[in-house]
XYZ file of C-alpha atoms in Angstrom:
407
model
C 0.000 0.000 0.000
C 2.763 2.411 0.985
C 4.551 1.492 -2.239
C 1.390 2.252 -4.287
C 0.981 5.658 -2.628
C 4.632 6.437 -3.176
C 4.307 5.532 -6.861
C 1.147 7.638 -7.192
C 2.928 10.594 -5.576
C 5.917 10.154 -7.877
C 3.655 9.964 -10.955
C 1.746 13.093 -9.886
C 5.005 14.970 -9.246
C 6.380 14.013 -12.672
C 3.098 14.943 -14.399
C 2.879 18.357 -12.698
C 6.532 18.986 -13.491
C 6.017 18.036 -17.108
C 2.954 20.222 -17.436
C 4.750 23.076 -15.748
C 7.734 22.705 -18.059
C 5.511 22.528 -21.140
C 3.574 25.572 -19.981
C 6.767 27.558 -19.439
C 8.106 26.550 -22.824
C 4.902 27.517 -24.565
C 4.810 30.846 -22.762
C 8.412 31.555 -23.693
C 7.770 30.751 -27.356
C 4.773 33.032 -27.452
C 6.704 35.902 -25.922
C 9.557 35.670 -28.413
C 7.603 34.512 -31.473
C 8.396 36.622 -34.533
C 5.568 38.451 -36.257
C 3.907 36.572 -39.099
C 1.708 37.638 -41.986
C -1.361 36.718 -39.944
C -0.357 38.937 -37.001
C -3.010 41.566 -36.272
C -2.107 45.236 -36.718
C 1.001 44.380 -38.725
C 2.562 47.489 -40.260
C 2.526 47.697 -44.060
C 6.339 47.674 -44.127
C 6.526 44.304 -42.346
C 3.578 42.918 -44.282
C 5.395 43.564 -47.549
C 8.787 42.399 -46.252
C 7.380 39.161 -44.831
C 5.477 38.568 -48.072
C 8.687 38.885 -50.088
C 10.652 36.732 -47.649
C 7.995 34.006 -47.799
C 7.938 33.974 -51.599
C 11.714 34.418 -51.968
C 13.340 32.693 -48.954
C 16.772 33.868 -50.139
C 17.205 37.522 -51.048
C 18.955 36.657 -54.323
C 15.665 35.005 -55.443
C 13.915 38.389 -55.538
C 12.643 39.211 -59.032
C 12.135 35.460 -59.559
C 15.819 34.681 -60.011
C 17.109 31.133 -59.542
C 20.821 32.021 -59.331
C 22.530 34.809 -57.406
C 23.359 37.987 -59.328
C 24.803 41.313 -58.182
C 22.010 43.643 -59.221
C 20.377 46.933 -58.329
C 16.879 45.536 -57.721
C 18.144 43.133 -55.069
C 20.205 45.896 -53.499
C 17.140 48.150 -53.369
C 14.916 45.590 -51.609
C 17.720 44.396 -49.311
C 18.366 48.027 -48.301
C 14.689 48.556 -47.505
C 14.590 45.398 -45.376
C 17.806 46.488 -43.672
C 16.035 49.761 -42.762
C 13.180 47.685 -41.359
C 15.675 45.861 -39.144
C 16.841 49.214 -37.768
C 13.231 50.123 -37.037
C 12.125 46.813 -35.460
C 15.266 45.049 -34.229
C 13.951 41.819 -35.786
C 17.118 39.866 -36.635
C 15.421 38.066 -39.517
C 15.498 41.286 -41.497
C 19.207 41.832 -40.876
C 20.008 38.235 -41.798
C 17.930 38.408 -44.973
C 19.826 41.457 -46.241
C 23.175 40.011 -45.148
C 22.287 36.766 -46.927
C 22.267 38.638 -50.221
C 25.797 39.926 -49.647
C 27.002 36.483 -48.555
C 25.530 34.809 -51.638
C 27.797 36.937 -53.839
C 30.868 38.067 -51.882
C 33.547 35.440 -51.242
C 36.068 35.356 -48.407
C 38.487 37.495 -50.427
C 35.914 40.183 -51.070
C 35.373 39.287 -54.721
C 31.838 39.980 -55.956
C 30.448 37.191 -58.147
C 28.819 38.231 -61.464
C 30.102 41.820 -61.091
C 32.009 43.154 -64.115
C 33.601 46.557 -63.544
C 34.566 46.912 -67.207
C 30.927 47.483 -68.143
C 30.970 50.698 -66.069
C 27.293 50.260 -65.321
C 26.347 52.667 -62.530
C 23.371 50.429 -61.666
C 25.880 48.015 -60.125
C 26.935 50.472 -57.410
C 23.710 50.652 -55.400
C 23.730 47.094 -53.998
C 26.873 48.021 -52.045
C 24.763 50.334 -49.864
C 23.911 47.378 -47.618
C 27.586 46.690 -46.901
C 28.232 49.689 -44.643
C 26.054 48.357 -41.824
C 27.122 44.748 -42.339
C 30.810 45.701 -42.194
C 30.219 47.975 -39.204
C 28.622 45.095 -37.309
C 30.853 42.183 -38.379
C 34.192 43.946 -39.044
C 34.828 41.260 -41.676
C 37.322 42.569 -44.199
C 35.625 40.951 -47.200
C 32.792 43.488 -47.012
C 35.247 46.380 -46.914
C 37.128 44.999 -49.924
C 33.850 44.704 -51.851
C 33.044 48.341 -51.042
C 36.523 49.391 -52.138
C 35.992 47.585 -55.453
C 32.729 49.437 -56.082
C 34.370 52.719 -55.059
C 37.089 52.124 -57.645
C 34.449 51.847 -60.354
C 33.392 55.421 -59.577
C 37.001 56.600 -59.874
C 37.212 55.120 -63.366
C 33.605 55.619 -64.513
C 33.534 57.412 -67.896
C 32.247 60.998 -67.697
C 30.674 63.594 -69.912
C 32.884 66.534 -70.893
C 31.246 68.541 -68.097
C 32.021 65.886 -65.469
C 28.849 63.795 -65.175
C 28.982 60.022 -64.806
C 27.867 58.120 -67.908
C 24.991 55.813 -67.079
C 26.810 52.866 -68.632
C 29.759 52.263 -70.933
C 27.240 51.408 -73.669
C 25.430 54.747 -73.198
C 28.187 57.295 -73.928
C 27.775 60.916 -72.807
C 24.387 60.171 -71.230
C 23.233 60.940 -67.707
C 19.989 59.269 -66.632
C 18.008 60.291 -63.554
C 18.148 56.634 -62.471
C 21.922 56.865 -62.189
C 21.795 59.491 -59.457
C 20.135 56.995 -57.105
C 22.323 54.150 -58.311
C 25.605 55.883 -57.583
C 25.384 58.937 -55.371
C 24.126 57.643 -51.980
C 26.946 55.077 -51.939
C 29.498 57.649 -53.162
C 28.423 60.062 -50.418
C 28.472 57.551 -47.584
C 31.815 56.110 -48.691
C 33.593 59.446 -49.022
C 32.259 60.640 -45.637
C 33.047 57.329 -43.886
C 36.466 56.568 -45.376
C 37.769 59.697 -47.134
C 36.906 62.567 -44.823
C 34.287 63.769 -47.333
C 36.801 64.734 -50.023
C 34.417 63.876 -52.908
C 31.299 65.677 -51.681
C 31.683 68.454 -54.257
C 31.768 65.795 -56.974
C 28.562 64.247 -55.595
C 26.842 67.633 -55.678
C 28.106 68.236 -59.215
C 26.138 65.231 -60.519
C 22.904 66.834 -59.311
C 23.964 70.295 -60.511
C 24.493 69.026 -64.051
C 21.028 67.510 -64.302
C 19.352 70.514 -62.657
C 21.074 72.746 -65.207
C 20.693 70.599 -68.331
C 17.747 68.233 -67.801
C 15.119 70.302 -65.998
C 11.997 71.721 -67.610
C 11.674 75.364 -66.484
C 7.905 75.313 -67.076
C 6.933 72.325 -64.884
C 9.986 72.025 -62.618
C 10.190 68.328 -63.534
C 13.293 66.630 -64.943
C 13.312 64.510 -68.086
C 14.306 60.839 -67.972
C 17.773 61.514 -69.364
C 20.159 63.981 -70.954
C 22.641 63.333 -73.774
C 25.402 65.902 -73.622
C 26.540 64.995 -77.156
C 22.998 65.376 -78.613
C 23.810 62.368 -80.840
C 21.144 59.924 -79.653
C 18.001 59.872 -81.811
C 15.865 60.289 -78.663
C 17.744 63.447 -77.630
C 16.528 66.937 -78.472
C 19.038 68.335 -80.962
C 19.315 71.643 -79.079
C 19.018 70.654 -75.401
C 19.961 66.958 -75.385
C 16.929 66.165 -73.215
C 14.818 63.041 -73.690
C 11.221 63.649 -74.778
C 9.144 62.779 -71.672
C 8.871 62.721 -67.891
C 8.786 59.200 -66.449
C 7.625 58.898 -62.848
C 10.045 56.162 -61.856
C 13.033 58.117 -63.175
C 11.852 61.123 -61.163
C 11.347 58.785 -58.207
C 14.937 57.576 -58.401
C 16.041 61.207 -58.449
C 13.878 62.167 -55.450
C 15.159 59.188 -53.441
C 18.726 60.033 -54.428
C 18.356 63.510 -52.950
C 16.954 62.414 -49.562
C 19.378 59.498 -49.234
C 22.443 61.550 -50.175
C 21.424 64.146 -47.584
C 21.608 61.418 -44.885
C 25.399 61.666 -45.063
C 25.921 65.174 -46.424
C 27.227 67.413 -43.590
C 24.870 70.293 -42.811
C 27.766 72.752 -42.759
C 28.953 71.780 -46.247
C 28.449 74.628 -48.768
C 26.530 72.336 -51.164
C 24.084 70.922 -48.602
C 21.599 73.812 -48.871
C 21.759 73.541 -52.661
C 20.652 69.880 -52.528
C 17.870 70.706 -50.075
C 16.764 73.417 -52.496
C 16.570 70.916 -55.362
C 14.433 68.638 -53.191
C 12.043 71.472 -52.336
C 11.674 72.491 -55.977
C 10.967 68.907 -56.975
C 8.421 68.461 -54.175
C 6.479 71.520 -55.375
C 6.546 70.250 -58.969
C 5.391 66.760 -57.965
C 2.474 68.020 -55.888
C 1.131 69.846 -58.945
C 0.916 66.657 -61.010
C -0.318 64.302 -58.253
C -3.685 62.770 -59.103
C -6.060 64.658 -56.767
C -8.478 61.751 -56.396
C -6.145 58.840 -55.608
C -2.972 60.631 -54.485
C -0.964 58.574 -56.980
C 1.158 59.600 -59.956
C 0.853 58.515 -63.559
C 3.416 56.519 -65.534
C 4.021 59.547 -67.793
C 4.040 62.065 -64.992
C 2.426 65.138 -66.520
C -0.142 63.502 -68.838
C -2.740 62.136 -66.412
C -5.720 62.495 -68.721
C -4.174 60.972 -71.822
C -5.382 57.640 -73.191
C -3.263 54.668 -72.138
C -1.614 56.386 -69.175
C -2.038 54.659 -65.811
C -1.450 55.218 -62.089
C 1.931 53.607 -61.481
C 3.089 51.961 -58.254
C 6.883 52.324 -58.255
C 7.041 56.061 -58.940
C 4.199 56.702 -56.479
C 5.965 54.660 -53.760
C 9.248 56.473 -54.400
C 7.609 59.901 -54.178
C 5.768 58.937 -50.979
C 9.071 57.830 -49.435
C 11.114 60.839 -50.538
C 8.499 63.394 -49.476
C 7.840 61.738 -46.105
C 11.539 61.405 -45.343
C 12.146 64.971 -46.511
C 9.630 66.205 -43.926
C 10.883 63.861 -41.181
C 14.444 65.100 -41.666
C 13.431 68.744 -41.721
C 14.266 69.392 -45.390
C 10.676 69.939 -46.544
C 7.692 71.863 -45.138
C 5.283 69.766 -43.051
C 2.521 69.954 -45.679
C 4.356 67.414 -47.837
C 3.664 64.727 -45.213
C 0.009 65.030 -46.231
C 0.982 64.653 -49.867
C 2.925 61.489 -48.977
C 0.105 60.066 -46.858
C -2.387 60.734 -49.645
C -0.135 58.760 -52.001
C 0.198 55.916 -49.525
C -3.582 55.797 -49.091
C -3.831 55.418 -52.863
C -1.277 52.616 -52.921
C -2.992 50.618 -50.180
C -6.591 51.143 -51.339
C -6.186 51.146 -55.131
C -3.107 49.089 -55.975
C -2.708 46.494 -53.191
C -4.328 43.067 -53.299
C -4.352 40.757 -50.262
C -3.598 37.151 -51.103
C -5.017 33.958 -49.601
C -1.955 33.468 -47.373
C -2.244 36.992 -45.958
C 0.572 38.253 -48.167
C 0.166 41.360 -50.300
C 0.651 42.141 -53.980
C 1.372 45.616 -55.327
C -0.103 45.979 -58.821
C 0.408 48.432 -61.704
C 4.209 48.307 -61.472
C 6.076 49.196 -64.654
C 8.596 46.387 -65.107
C 11.297 48.291 -66.962
C 11.839 51.321 -69.181
C 14.948 52.801 -70.739
C 16.279 54.712 -73.726
C 18.190 53.631 -76.833
C 19.581 50.111 -76.859
C 18.470 47.200 -79.010
C 15.548 46.893 -79.589
C 15.522 50.672 -79.747
C 13.555 52.641 -77.097
C 12.598 56.097 -78.319
C 11.277 57.637 -75.076
C 7.917 58.463 -76.676
C 4.641 58.603 -74.739
C 3.517 55.404 -76.481
C 6.746 53.657 -75.481
C 6.327 54.351 -71.744
C 2.641 53.434 -71.478
C 3.083 50.188 -73.405
C 6.036 48.757 -71.483
C 5.189 45.567 -69.531
C 3.878 45.656 -65.985
C 4.804 43.184 -63.248
C 3.059 42.663 -59.909
C 5.309 43.148 -56.871
C 8.161 44.334 -59.057
C 11.096 44.988 -56.679
C 11.469 48.549 -57.964
C 8.064 49.167 -56.366
C 8.141 46.888 -53.304
C 11.448 48.271 -51.946
C 10.270 51.903 -52.009
C 6.848 50.822 -50.677
C 8.576 49.384 -47.577
C 10.648 52.564 -47.189
C 7.560 54.781 -47.543
C 5.664 52.715 -44.960
C 8.586 53.058 -42.531
C 8.829 56.840 -42.949
C 5.054 57.274 -42.606
C 4.841 54.747 -39.737
C 1.866 53.139 -41.449
């Protein structure tokens, strides 16, 4: 009898202990569980990031790639998710961005698939993620990779007036896209490692486009400028391309706010860059669709047949305007402009999928000038280029806009 009671006591003690242990474990897991797509009140920034991470478990798979490639679209999304890490402290976001670097940079700092001899300024922007990764890890391979990209800018071909060519295959041409692709990295590198010795050169890139590519009537800048006036798309007198493209203007707006992150306030050129941002903000507000808050693919032709409200440019403008206000560069009223745009994105262009993930629609997949097949920069060219849902050139800026607007 005593033995039975002792056994019963032992069994009860073990059972209570087991239940207690299980309960503690469950409680601990709940407390530290990462947010998922189904989490209530999830911010738009995390909703988009978690959607992308679910569909592309490795960052190099973004844009439906099956092999790793050093590319600007991956750099853009990885940078936006890196910013989300800074905002939330969720290590998954840091590791996702770092995973992109580690898929391409070997132990000696060599970047796979990168070819400096093409002098393609698009290839600079992915290095933006390396500053934080190097700062945290102190691993020399990341520094060597940054030094390699920095060398490209030293050797990048230039127009006679000193502007970076967009690519080796596009001689004498500056594209608005290139300002975002090259200048934020150039600024951060020269401030971090060179005591800011190249800041005047950074400012010069903006000065050249403000002087040669801006439309005095609207305050908007054209997609590109050919200093030689030799390209068939270029105006024979001014060298400007024929139309305003919202994504090109979006790249330019983001370039300004991101360059200003590292441009010292006491530098003589800082106020000049802030001035450019203010002028652009005023021009953009005038052509914002009053009903939806979005911007059209061809920025100034909202009522024209075939034009459509485009997600990437609208996301970029929302980000640049919101950040401009948050940093004190722009008047507070532009926060309303940015919020109006974000309302349009989330109510008009976002679809929620069965798994709780989100899809951003009406994203122009790509647009350029020249090349083969030839792209003439006409209205018809821009409105007939393919669209792609959740194109990374829209999802990255959407995350950044959501962060700046705390939506």
